[in-house]
Coordinates of C-alpha atoms in Angstrom, one line a residue:
Chain A
M1 CA -16.2 -2.4 39.1
E2 CA -19.9 -1.5 38.8
R3 CA -21.8 -2.8 35.8
Y4 CA -22.6 0.7 34.7
V5 CA -20.2 3.6 34.9
K6 CA -20.0 7.0 33.2
I7 CA -17.6 9.4 31.7
S8 CA -18.2 13.1 30.9
K9 CA -17.7 14.1 27.2
K10 CA -14.9 16.5 28.4
D11 CA -12.9 13.6 29.7
F12 CA -13.9 11.2 26.9
Y13 CA -11.2 12.1 24.4
K14 CA -8.5 11.8 27.2
W15 CA -9.7 8.3 27.8
V16 CA -9.7 7.4 24.1
D17 CA -6.1 8.6 24.0
S18 CA -5.2 6.3 26.9
L19 CA -6.5 3.2 25.0
K20 CA -3.3 2.8 22.9
K21 CA -1.6 1.2 25.8
H22 CA -4.0 -1.8 25.2
G23 CA -2.9 -2.1 21.6
K24 CA -3.6 -0.5 18.2
V25 CA -6.9 1.4 18.2
Y26 CA -9.1 1.0 15.1
A27 CA -12.0 3.4 14.9
P28 CA -14.3 5.1 12.4
K29 CA -12.6 7.9 10.6
R30 CA -13.9 10.2 7.8
K31 CA -13.0 9.3 4.2
E32 CA -14.4 11.8 1.6
N33 CA -18.2 11.7 2.1
T34 CA -18.2 8.5 4.1
H35 CA -16.4 6.7 6.8
V36 CA -13.9 3.8 7.2
F37 CA -12.4 1.9 10.1
R38 CA -8.8 2.8 10.3
P39 CA -6.0 2.8 12.9
I40 CA -6.1 6.1 14.7
K41 CA -3.1 7.8 16.3
D42 CA -5.2 9.9 18.7
S43 CA -8.7 10.9 19.4
S44 CA -8.7 13.8 17.0
E45 CA -8.9 11.4 14.1
L46 CA -12.0 9.7 15.6
D47 CA -15.4 10.5 14.2
L48 CA -18.3 8.8 16.0
N49 CA -20.9 10.7 14.0
Y50 CA -21.1 8.2 11.2
I51 CA -23.7 6.1 9.3
S52 CA -21.8 3.1 8.4
T53 CA -18.2 2.4 7.2
I54 CA -17.6 1.2 3.7
L55 CA -16.3 -2.2 5.0
P56 CA -17.5 -3.6 8.3
P57 CA -14.9 -4.1 11.0
K58 CA -14.7 -7.7 10.0
K59 CA -11.5 -6.8 8.1
Y60 CA -9.8 -6.8 11.5
Y61 CA -10.8 -10.3 12.6
F62 CA -11.2 -11.8 9.2
P63 CA -8.8 -9.8 6.9
Q64 CA -9.3 -9.4 3.1
K65 CA -6.2 -11.4 2.5
E66 CA -4.7 -13.5 5.3
S67 CA -1.6 -15.7 5.4
L68 CA -2.4 -19.2 6.6
L69 CA 0.9 -21.2 6.3
K70 CA 4.3 -21.2 4.8
F71 CA 5.5 -24.2 3.0
S72 CA 8.5 -25.6 1.1
I73 CA 8.3 -28.4 -1.5
K74 CA 11.8 -29.9 -1.1
P75 CA 12.2 -30.8 1.7
F76 CA 8.4 -30.9 2.2
E77 CA 7.8 -28.7 5.3
T78 CA 5.0 -26.5 6.6
A79 CA 5.0 -23.8 9.3
K80 CA 2.6 -21.3 10.8
A81 CA 2.5 -18.2 8.7
I82 CA 1.8 -15.8 11.5
Q83 CA 3.9 -16.2 14.6
K84 CA 2.3 -13.5 16.8
F85 CA -1.1 -11.9 16.8
E86 CA -1.3 -8.3 18.2
E87 CA -3.7 -7.0 20.8
F88 CA -6.0 -4.3 19.5
V89 CA -9.0 -2.2 20.4
L90 CA -12.0 -2.0 18.0
F91 CA -13.6 1.3 18.9
G92 CA -16.9 2.8 18.2
V93 CA -18.7 -0.2 16.7
H94 CA -22.5 0.2 16.0
T95 CA -24.9 -2.4 17.4
C96 CA -25.5 -3.8 13.9
D97 CA -21.8 -4.5 13.4
L98 CA -21.7 -6.1 16.9
A99 CA -24.4 -8.5 15.7
G100 CA -22.1 -9.2 12.8
I101 CA -19.3 -10.1 15.1
Q102 CA -21.5 -12.5 17.0
C103 CA -22.5 -14.2 13.7
M104 CA -18.9 -14.6 12.7
D105 CA -18.2 -16.1 16.2
V106 CA -20.9 -18.7 15.7
V107 CA -19.4 -19.7 12.3
F108 CA -15.7 -19.7 13.1
R109 CA -16.0 -21.3 16.5
E110 CA -17.9 -24.2 15.1
D111 CA -15.9 -27.4 14.8
P112 CA -13.3 -27.3 13.2
L113 CA -12.3 -24.1 15.0
D114 CA -10.7 -21.5 12.8
P115 CA -7.4 -20.7 14.6
N116 CA -6.7 -17.4 12.7
Y117 CA -10.0 -16.0 13.5
I118 CA -9.9 -17.0 17.1
N119 CA -6.3 -15.7 17.6
R120 CA -7.4 -12.3 16.3
K121 CA -10.7 -12.2 18.1
D122 CA -9.2 -13.2 21.4
R123 CA -6.9 -10.2 21.2
M124 CA -9.6 -7.8 20.4
T125 CA -11.3 -5.5 22.8
T126 CA -14.6 -4.2 21.5
V127 CA -16.1 -0.8 22.4
G128 CA -19.6 -0.4 21.1
I129 CA -21.5 2.8 20.6
E130 CA -25.3 3.0 20.6
C131 CA -27.1 4.8 17.8
L132 CA -29.6 7.4 19.1
K133 CA -31.4 8.0 15.9
P134 CA -32.1 5.9 12.8
C135 CA -29.4 6.4 10.2
D136 CA -30.9 6.2 6.7
K137 CA -33.5 4.5 4.5
H138 CA -31.2 1.5 3.8
A139 CA -30.9 0.1 7.3
S140 CA -33.2 -2.5 8.6
C141 CA -31.8 -2.8 12.1
V142 CA -35.1 -2.4 13.9
S143 CA -36.7 -5.4 12.2
M144 CA -33.5 -7.3 12.8
G145 CA -33.6 -6.2 16.5
N146 CA -30.1 -4.7 16.4
H147 CA -30.9 -1.1 17.0
V148 CA -30.3 -1.6 20.7
P149 CA -27.3 -3.3 22.3
R150 CA -27.7 -7.1 22.5
G151 CA -24.2 -8.1 23.6
G152 CA -21.1 -8.9 21.6
Y153 CA -19.1 -6.1 23.1
D154 CA -16.7 -5.6 26.0
I155 CA -18.1 -2.2 26.8
M156 CA -21.0 -0.2 25.3
L157 CA -21.1 3.6 25.2
T158 CA -24.5 5.4 25.2
E159 CA -24.4 9.2 25.0
I160 CA -26.7 11.0 27.4
K161 CA -26.7 14.6 28.3
G162 CA -23.0 15.5 28.1
S163 CA -21.8 12.1 29.3
Y164 CA -21.4 8.6 28.0
I165 CA -23.0 5.9 30.1
I166 CA -20.8 2.8 29.9
H167 CA -22.1 -0.7 30.2
L168 CA -19.4 -3.1 31.2
N169 CA -19.7 -6.6 29.7
S170 CA -16.4 -8.3 30.4
Q171 CA -13.0 -8.4 32.1
K172 CA -11.4 -6.9 29.0
G173 CA -13.8 -4.1 29.2
E174 CA -12.9 -3.5 32.9
D175 CA -9.2 -3.5 32.0
I176 CA -9.6 -0.5 29.6
L177 CA -11.6 1.5 32.1
Q178 CA -9.6 0.9 35.3
G179 CA -7.3 3.5 36.8
H180 CA -9.1 6.6 35.5
S181 CA -10.4 8.7 38.3
Y182 CA -12.7 10.6 35.9
I183 CA -14.7 7.4 35.2
K184 CA -17.5 7.6 37.8
K185 CA -20.2 5.4 39.1
C186 CA -23.6 5.7 37.6
T187 CA -26.3 7.1 39.9
Q188 CA -29.9 5.8 39.9
A189 CA -30.8 9.0 38.0
D190 CA -28.4 8.1 35.2
R191 CA -29.9 4.6 35.0
N192 CA -33.3 6.2 34.8
L193 CA -32.1 8.4 31.9
L194 CA -30.8 5.3 30.1
D195 CA -34.2 3.6 30.6
S196 CA -36.1 6.5 29.2
L197 CA -33.7 6.9 26.3
R198 CA -34.4 3.3 25.3
K199 CA -38.1 3.8 25.7
N200 CA -37.9 6.9 23.5
K201 CA -35.9 4.9 20.9
E202 CA -38.8 2.4 20.6
R203 CA -40.9 5.4 19.4
V204 CA -38.3 6.9 17.0
F205 CA -37.0 3.7 15.4
K206 CA -39.7 2.2 13.1
E207 CA -39.8 -1.4 11.9
E208 CA -38.6 -1.6 8.3
F209 CA -40.2 -4.9 7.3
I210 CA -43.9 -5.1 6.9
G211 CA -44.0 -8.4 8.9
Q212 CA -42.3 -10.0 11.9
L213 CA -39.2 -12.1 11.5
T214 CA -41.2 -15.3 12.0
E215 CA -43.2 -14.3 8.9
V216 CA -40.0 -13.5 7.0
Y217 CA -38.7 -17.0 7.8
T218 CA -42.0 -18.6 6.6
V219 CA -41.9 -16.6 3.4
F220 CA -38.3 -17.7 2.7
S221 CA -39.3 -21.3 3.4
K222 CA -42.1 -21.1 0.8
L223 CA -40.9 -18.6 -1.9
S224 CA -37.7 -20.0 -3.4
E225 CA -39.5 -19.6 -6.7
S226 CA -40.8 -16.1 -7.2
G227 CA -40.8 -13.2 -9.6
V228 CA -39.1 -11.2 -6.9
W229 CA -35.9 -13.3 -7.5
D230 CA -36.2 -12.9 -11.2
D231 CA -36.4 -9.2 -10.9
V232 CA -33.5 -9.0 -8.4
G233 CA -31.3 -11.3 -10.5
K234 CA -32.1 -9.3 -13.7
R235 CA -31.0 -6.1 -12.1
C236 CA -27.8 -7.5 -10.5
V237 CA -24.6 -6.6 -12.2
G238 CA -22.6 -9.2 -10.3
C239 CA -20.1 -6.8 -8.9
G240 CA -20.0 -8.6 -5.6
N241 CA -20.2 -5.3 -3.6
C242 CA -23.1 -6.6 -1.5
T243 CA -21.2 -9.6 -0.1
T244 CA -17.9 -7.8 0.3
V245 CA -19.4 -5.2 2.5
C246 CA -21.6 -7.6 4.5
P247 CA -20.6 -8.0 8.1
T248 CA -21.7 -11.7 8.1
C249 CA -20.4 -12.9 4.7
Y250 CA -17.5 -15.1 5.6
C251 CA -16.7 -17.1 2.5
F252 CA -13.1 -17.3 1.4
D253 CA -10.9 -19.0 -1.2
V254 CA -7.6 -20.5 -0.4
K255 CA -4.6 -20.1 -2.7
D256 CA -0.9 -21.0 -2.8
E257 CA 1.6 -18.5 -3.9
L258 CA 5.1 -19.7 -4.9
D259 CA 8.2 -17.6 -4.2
L260 CA 10.5 -16.8 -7.0
N261 CA 12.8 -19.6 -5.9
L262 CA 9.9 -21.9 -7.0
N263 CA 10.4 -24.0 -3.9
D264 CA 9.0 -22.0 -0.9
G265 CA 5.6 -20.5 -0.8
L266 CA 2.7 -19.1 1.1
R267 CA -0.8 -20.4 1.5
Y268 CA -3.3 -17.6 2.0
R269 CA -7.0 -17.1 2.0
W270 CA -8.9 -14.1 0.6
W271 CA -12.5 -13.0 0.6
N272 CA -14.6 -14.8 -2.0
S273 CA -18.2 -14.4 -2.7
C274 CA -21.3 -16.4 -4.0
Q275 CA -21.9 -13.5 -6.3
M276 CA -18.8 -14.3 -8.4
D277 CA -19.4 -16.1 -11.7
D278 CA -17.1 -19.0 -10.9
F279 CA -18.0 -19.4 -7.3
A280 CA -20.0 -22.6 -7.6
R281 CA -18.2 -24.0 -10.6
V282 CA -16.4 -27.3 -9.9
A283 CA -14.0 -29.5 -11.8
G284 CA -15.4 -30.6 -15.1
G285 CA -17.0 -27.2 -15.6
E286 CA -20.4 -27.9 -13.9
D287 CA -21.8 -24.8 -12.2
F288 CA -24.2 -25.5 -9.3
R289 CA -25.5 -22.0 -9.2
P290 CA -25.5 -20.5 -12.7
G291 CA -27.0 -17.1 -13.3
R292 CA -27.5 -14.0 -11.2
V293 CA -31.0 -15.0 -10.2
S294 CA -29.9 -18.0 -8.3
R295 CA -26.8 -16.3 -6.9
Q296 CA -28.7 -13.3 -5.5
R297 CA -31.4 -15.6 -4.1
H298 CA -28.6 -17.6 -2.5
R299 CA -27.2 -14.5 -0.8
Y300 CA -30.6 -13.7 0.8
Y301 CA -31.1 -17.3 1.9
R302 CA -27.8 -17.2 3.6
K303 CA -29.2 -14.3 5.7
F304 CA -32.9 -15.3 6.3
K305 CA -33.2 -19.1 6.0
Y306 CA -30.1 -21.3 6.2
P307 CA -28.4 -19.8 9.2
I308 CA -31.7 -19.9 11.2
D309 CA -32.0 -23.7 10.4
K310 CA -28.3 -24.2 11.3
F311 CA -27.5 -21.8 14.1
N312 CA -30.9 -20.4 15.1
R313 CA -29.7 -17.0 14.2
Y314 CA -30.5 -14.5 11.5
F315 CA -27.4 -13.5 9.5
C316 CA -28.7 -10.1 8.4
T317 CA -27.7 -7.5 10.9
G318 CA -29.8 -4.7 9.4
C319 CA -26.7 -2.5 8.8
G320 CA -28.0 -1.6 5.3
R321 CA -24.5 -1.8 3.7
C322 CA -25.6 -4.1 0.8
S323 CA -28.4 -1.8 -0.2
R324 CA -26.3 1.3 0.3
T325 CA -23.5 0.0 -1.9
C326 CA -25.6 -1.8 -4.5
M327 CA -24.8 -0.5 -8.0
A328 CA -28.2 -1.5 -9.2
K329 CA -30.5 -0.3 -6.4
I330 CA -31.2 -3.7 -5.1
N331 CA -32.6 -3.0 -1.7
L332 CA -32.8 -5.6 1.0
T333 CA -35.8 -4.2 2.8
E334 CA -37.7 -3.9 -0.5
T335 CA -36.9 -7.5 -1.5
V336 CA -38.0 -8.8 1.8
N337 CA -41.2 -6.8 1.8
D338 CA -42.0 -7.8 -1.8
L339 CA -41.6 -11.4 -0.8
I340 CA -43.9 -10.9 2.2
K341 CA -46.5 -9.2 0.0
E342 CA -46.4 -11.9 -2.6
H343 CA -46.8 -14.6 0.0
R344 CA -49.7 -12.8 1.6
N345 CA -51.4 -12.5 -1.8
V346 CA -50.8 -16.2 -2.5
S347 CA -52.2 -17.1 0.9
I348 CA -55.5 -15.3 0.3
G349 CA -55.6 -16.6 -3.3
I350 CA -54.9 -13.4 -5.3
Chain B
M1 CA 22.3 -26.7 -15.5
K2 CA 22.3 -23.4 -17.4
N3 CA 21.1 -25.0 -20.7
K4 CA 18.1 -26.5 -18.9
K5 CA 16.6 -23.1 -18.3
P6 CA 13.6 -22.4 -20.6
K7 CA 14.4 -19.8 -23.2
F8 CA 12.2 -16.8 -23.3
A9 CA 11.8 -14.4 -26.2
F10 CA 9.8 -11.1 -26.3
F11 CA 8.1 -9.8 -29.5
D12 CA 6.1 -6.7 -30.2
F13 CA 3.4 -6.0 -32.8
T14 CA 1.1 -3.1 -33.0
D15 CA 1.6 -1.3 -29.6
C16 CA 3.6 1.2 -27.7
E17 CA 6.1 -1.3 -26.2
G18 CA 5.1 -0.1 -22.7
C19 CA 4.3 -3.6 -21.5
Q20 CA 7.8 -4.8 -22.4
L21 CA 9.1 -1.8 -20.5
Q22 CA 7.1 -3.1 -17.5
I23 CA 9.1 -6.4 -17.8
V24 CA 12.2 -4.3 -17.4
N25 CA 10.5 -2.5 -14.5
L26 CA 10.3 -5.9 -12.7
N27 CA 13.7 -4.9 -11.4
T28 CA 15.0 -7.3 -8.8
V29 CA 12.2 -9.7 -9.6
L30 CA 13.6 -9.9 -13.1
V31 CA 17.0 -10.7 -11.7
E32 CA 15.5 -13.5 -9.6
L33 CA 13.6 -14.8 -12.6
L34 CA 16.8 -15.0 -14.6
E35 CA 17.9 -17.7 -12.2
H36 CA 15.2 -19.8 -13.9
I37 CA 14.9 -18.5 -17.4
E38 CA 17.2 -17.5 -20.2
I39 CA 16.3 -14.5 -22.3
V40 CA 17.3 -15.1 -25.9
N41 CA 15.5 -12.3 -27.7
F42 CA 14.3 -9.1 -26.2
R43 CA 14.8 -6.1 -28.5
E44 CA 14.0 -3.5 -25.8
A45 CA 16.4 -5.0 -23.2
T46 CA 19.2 -7.0 -24.9
S47 CA 21.1 -7.1 -28.1
E48 CA 20.9 -10.9 -28.4
R49 CA 18.6 -12.1 -31.3
R50 CA 18.2 -15.9 -31.2
N51 CA 15.2 -17.8 -32.4
D52 CA 15.6 -21.0 -30.4
Y53 CA 13.1 -19.9 -27.8
D54 CA 10.6 -22.1 -25.8
V55 CA 8.4 -19.4 -24.5
A56 CA 7.3 -16.4 -26.7
V57 CA 5.9 -13.4 -24.9
V58 CA 3.9 -11.5 -27.5
E59 CA 3.0 -7.9 -27.0
G60 CA 0.8 -5.9 -29.4
S61 CA -2.2 -6.5 -31.6
V62 CA -2.4 -7.7 -35.2
S63 CA -3.0 -5.0 -37.8
T64 CA -1.2 -6.0 -41.0
P65 CA -1.0 -9.2 -43.1
H66 CA 2.7 -9.2 -42.3
D67 CA 1.9 -9.3 -38.6
I68 CA -0.2 -12.5 -39.2
E69 CA 2.7 -14.2 -41.0
R70 CA 5.2 -13.3 -38.3
L71 CA 2.8 -14.4 -35.5
V72 CA 2.2 -17.8 -37.0
K73 CA 5.9 -18.3 -37.4
I74 CA 6.4 -17.5 -33.7
R75 CA 3.6 -19.9 -32.7
R76 CA 5.4 -22.7 -34.7
Q77 CA 8.6 -22.2 -32.8
A78 CA 7.3 -21.6 -29.3
K79 CA 6.0 -24.3 -27.0
T80 CA 4.2 -21.6 -24.9
I81 CA 2.7 -18.3 -26.0
V82 CA 2.0 -15.5 -23.6
A83 CA -0.1 -12.6 -24.7
L84 CA 1.3 -9.6 -22.9
G85 CA -0.9 -6.5 -22.3
A86 CA -4.2 -5.1 -23.6
C87 CA -3.1 -4.8 -27.3
A88 CA -2.3 -8.5 -27.5
T89 CA -5.2 -9.8 -25.3
I90 CA -8.1 -7.6 -26.3
G91 CA -6.9 -5.4 -29.1
G92 CA -6.2 -2.4 -27.0
V93 CA -6.1 1.3 -27.8
N94 CA -5.0 0.9 -31.4
A95 CA -8.3 -0.8 -32.1
V96 CA -10.0 2.6 -32.2
K97 CA -9.0 2.4 -35.8
N98 CA -11.7 -0.2 -36.3
L99 CA -14.4 2.4 -35.3
N100 CA -13.7 4.3 -38.5
P101 CA -14.4 3.1 -42.1
P102 CA -11.4 1.2 -43.6
G103 CA -8.8 3.4 -45.2
I104 CA -9.2 6.5 -42.9
A105 CA -6.3 5.7 -40.7
Q106 CA -4.0 5.0 -43.7
H107 CA -4.9 8.3 -45.2
R108 CA -4.5 10.3 -42.0
V109 CA -1.1 8.8 -41.2
Y110 CA 0.4 8.3 -44.7
G111 CA -1.6 10.8 -46.8
D112 CA -1.6 9.9 -50.5
K113 CA 0.9 7.1 -50.0
G114 CA -1.6 5.3 -47.7
K115 CA -2.5 2.7 -50.2
N116 CA 1.0 1.4 -50.2
F117 CA 0.6 0.3 -46.6
E118 CA -1.7 -2.7 -46.4
T119 CA -3.6 -2.7 -43.2
L120 CA -6.3 -4.9 -41.5
P121 CA -8.8 -4.2 -38.8
V122 CA -7.0 -4.5 -35.5
K123 CA -7.5 -7.8 -33.7
P124 CA -6.1 -9.5 -30.5
I125 CA -3.5 -12.2 -31.2
D126 CA -5.8 -15.1 -30.2
C127 CA -7.8 -14.5 -33.4
F128 CA -4.9 -16.0 -35.2
I129 CA -3.0 -18.3 -32.9
K130 CA -3.6 -20.3 -29.8
V131 CA -2.6 -18.4 -26.6
D132 CA -1.5 -20.3 -23.5
Y133 CA -1.3 -17.5 -21.0
Y134 CA -2.9 -14.1 -20.9
I135 CA -1.5 -11.1 -19.0
Q136 CA -4.1 -8.4 -19.2
G137 CA -3.8 -4.6 -18.7
C138 CA -2.4 -1.4 -20.0
P139 CA 0.2 -1.6 -18.8
V140 CA 0.5 -5.0 -17.4
H141 CA 0.6 -5.2 -13.6
L142 CA 4.0 -6.2 -12.2
N143 CA 2.6 -8.7 -9.6
E144 CA 0.6 -10.4 -12.2
V145 CA 3.5 -10.7 -14.6
A146 CA 5.6 -12.4 -11.9
E147 CA 2.7 -14.6 -11.0
V148 CA 2.1 -15.8 -14.6
F149 CA 5.9 -16.4 -15.1
K150 CA 5.9 -18.5 -12.0
C151 CA 3.0 -20.5 -13.3
I152 CA 4.7 -21.1 -16.6
L153 CA 7.8 -22.3 -14.8
A154 CA 5.8 -24.5 -12.5
G155 CA 3.8 -25.9 -15.4
K156 CA 0.6 -24.6 -13.9
K157 CA -2.5 -23.0 -15.4
Y158 CA -2.9 -19.3 -14.5
D159 CA -6.4 -18.6 -13.1
M160 CA -7.2 -15.3 -14.7
P161 CA -9.6 -13.4 -12.4
N162 CA -13.2 -13.6 -13.7
Y163 CA -14.8 -11.2 -11.3
P164 CA -15.2 -7.4 -11.7
V165 CA -12.8 -4.7 -10.5
C166 CA -15.4 -3.7 -8.0
M167 CA -14.5 -6.7 -5.9
E168 CA -10.9 -5.6 -5.4
C169 CA -11.9 -1.9 -5.2
K170 CA -14.3 -2.6 -2.3
M171 CA -11.7 -4.7 -0.5
N172 CA -9.4 -1.6 -0.8
E173 CA -12.3 0.4 0.7
N174 CA -12.3 3.0 -2.0
V175 CA -15.3 5.4 -2.2
C176 CA -17.4 4.3 -5.2
L177 CA -16.9 6.6 -8.1
Y178 CA -20.5 6.3 -9.1
Q179 CA -21.4 7.9 -5.8
K180 CA -19.2 10.8 -6.9
G181 CA -21.0 11.1 -10.3
Q182 CA -18.3 9.5 -12.4
D183 CA -18.9 6.5 -14.7
C184 CA -16.3 3.9 -14.0
L185 CA -16.1 0.7 -16.0
G186 CA -15.2 -1.4 -12.9
P187 CA -18.5 -3.2 -12.6
V188 CA -18.0 -5.1 -15.9
T189 CA -14.2 -5.2 -16.2
R190 CA -12.0 -8.2 -15.4
A191 CA -10.1 -7.7 -12.1
G192 CA -6.6 -8.6 -11.3
C193 CA -5.1 -5.1 -11.2
G194 CA -6.1 -4.5 -7.5
S195 CA -8.2 -1.6 -8.7
W196 CA -5.0 0.2 -9.6
C197 CA -6.5 3.2 -11.3
I198 CA -9.2 3.9 -8.8
N199 CA -6.7 3.7 -5.9
N200 CA -5.0 6.5 -7.7
N201 CA -8.1 8.7 -8.2
N202 CA -8.8 7.7 -11.8
I203 CA -11.7 5.7 -13.2
C204 CA -11.5 2.2 -14.6
Y205 CA -11.2 2.3 -18.4
S206 CA -11.6 -1.5 -18.8
C207 CA -8.0 -2.0 -20.1
R208 CA -8.3 -5.6 -18.9
G209 CA -11.4 -6.3 -20.9
L210 CA -14.8 -7.6 -19.9
V211 CA -15.4 -10.4 -17.4
D212 CA -16.6 -13.6 -19.1
N213 CA -20.2 -12.9 -18.4
P214 CA -20.9 -9.2 -18.0
A215 CA -24.4 -8.2 -17.0
V216 CA -25.2 -5.8 -19.8
D217 CA -28.9 -5.2 -18.8
A218 CA -27.9 -4.4 -15.2
Q219 CA -25.1 -2.1 -16.3
R220 CA -27.8 -0.1 -18.2
D221 CA -29.9 0.2 -15.0
I222 CA -26.8 1.5 -13.2
L223 CA -26.3 4.2 -15.6
D224 CA -30.0 5.2 -15.2
K225 CA -29.7 5.2 -11.4
Y226 CA -26.8 7.6 -11.5
G227 CA -28.1 9.7 -14.3
L228 CA -25.1 8.8 -16.6
K229 CA -25.2 8.7 -20.3
L230 CA -24.9 5.5 -22.3
D231 CA -22.9 7.1 -25.1
E232 CA -20.3 8.5 -22.8
M233 CA -19.8 5.1 -21.2
L234 CA -19.5 3.4 -24.5
A235 CA -17.0 6.0 -25.6
K236 CA -14.9 5.2 -22.6
F237 CA -15.4 1.5 -23.3
S238 CA -14.1 1.8 -26.8
L239 CA -10.8 3.2 -25.7
Y240 CA -9.5 -0.3 -25.0
S241 CA -12.3 -2.7 -26.2
A242 CA -13.2 -1.5 -29.6
C243 CA -12.4 -5.0 -30.8
G244 CA -14.6 -6.9 -28.4
G245 CA -17.0 -4.1 -27.8
E246 CA -19.2 -4.7 -30.8
K247 CA -21.3 -7.4 -29.2
Y248 CA -21.5 -5.6 -25.9
D249 CA -22.4 -2.4 -27.7
Q250 CA -25.3 -4.1 -29.5
E251 CA -26.6 -5.8 -26.4
I252 CA -26.5 -2.7 -24.3
K253 CA -28.2 -0.6 -27.0
K254 CA -31.0 -3.0 -27.9
R255 CA -33.3 -2.3 -25.0

């Protein structure tokens, strides 16, 4: 198959309906005034005109609560909790969330490999969709470089003039496109349209941060002590919304749950967050990160400093969810810009 | 084998007995639990009245001198005390009495004969006796009841959640009520209910009480952001937490 193909909007929904033979289809669906990823029965439930879902699609490859192993005490035995992982199609993923998937990949594929994540991820076919206009004031995808496709998908859809241009990125992507006569080759004219669309995007999408990422990194290296953190920490209510909705937050806690026979049980993991009061508390009662100032700072450092040192990758995707969901108006773009401003002022001696 | 089962007793104080009803609602789980425990005293479910119990599950708050006497006696007998439900753990709904000057409730309920009924400001049971396990909520959540009972039987501590309801609510992908202009007490309320009320289109009334370390300053900012009124929120808060609310109330008002 060609690397670029296209499908007319008239045939598009027919094709979406055909996807269920490749597994359950999870796609953005309307929920009250917002959207959520949900299994869809057919294309009528799909709504691609969305800003961002409440939770990122990470819930499908890193579920909120996930069984790890079954055990019994007498006789002492353990067994896999999940025997079979299902194939599924993750449909209509924005480029920011695709960046999130790539971040998770880096983390969970690091030694020791995370078998549950990999089992799910290997059975996932990802269909991306390109945003044509900036979504809202909360996103910072341009500064993070994620307003354009940068991989992490099996196919990418870009809507142009009554059609979707499809970029094919993998064998899995080819599998879901094959056998449909209405999926056509792209002409040179189509490719030119795609090029000019991307050029136009450079004009429409504006950088949200007042400095380049290199400067952001430098600022984070220098300003671990700053009034900006005091302000953010003071406003934080500690609800944990920011980390729950973050596409790159991957912390979890592991718990054992006994059956009522008090002999068999299940070990599971569930999402946990550095924003929780007890997160860094250890035996003996010592808390390594007391207070909301240090906890909020830590969250930012896990996006703009530590993962760059460790994986050479920013762990903010620019999706804007943390700012959108924050109860206390803590805004990621504002925080980063305030830090940059403070650093510039310090540098020139104000 | 049978006599090795720990003996459980259930007692009620100032409350509606709804949390004991939840125990009965455990249904098949209760039947399975009975493989491991013996119930020797449970007014709402059995006619047996024995006082040789090991574990006392106490429902309700303390509101009379007689309550204190009875409670202390129960503590002396029981190896383990479980506080069951909002009234026992945080004072609960009946603590609204504390918001009025002393005597008002007696007069309203008993009229002229009010002075014959000695009454005290409502308090949770741990103001008087040591409590080993807490099961929060109004009513208690069945999963949590089962979990706590399993911990008791296994001799384990129960890790009561110390994070706000928002955490569970977000995981359930509910649309935030603040975005719909409603003031919900989720951001400061101890989780563990799986955002039960919000899942069912209600707000959180903080029936599980506050997290250990609520951010009162920040909660104030939130109300400002969404244009909500402090008094209305405090009124909601006092529905369940009139006992513990005093400190919170002062802190939030002082700015």
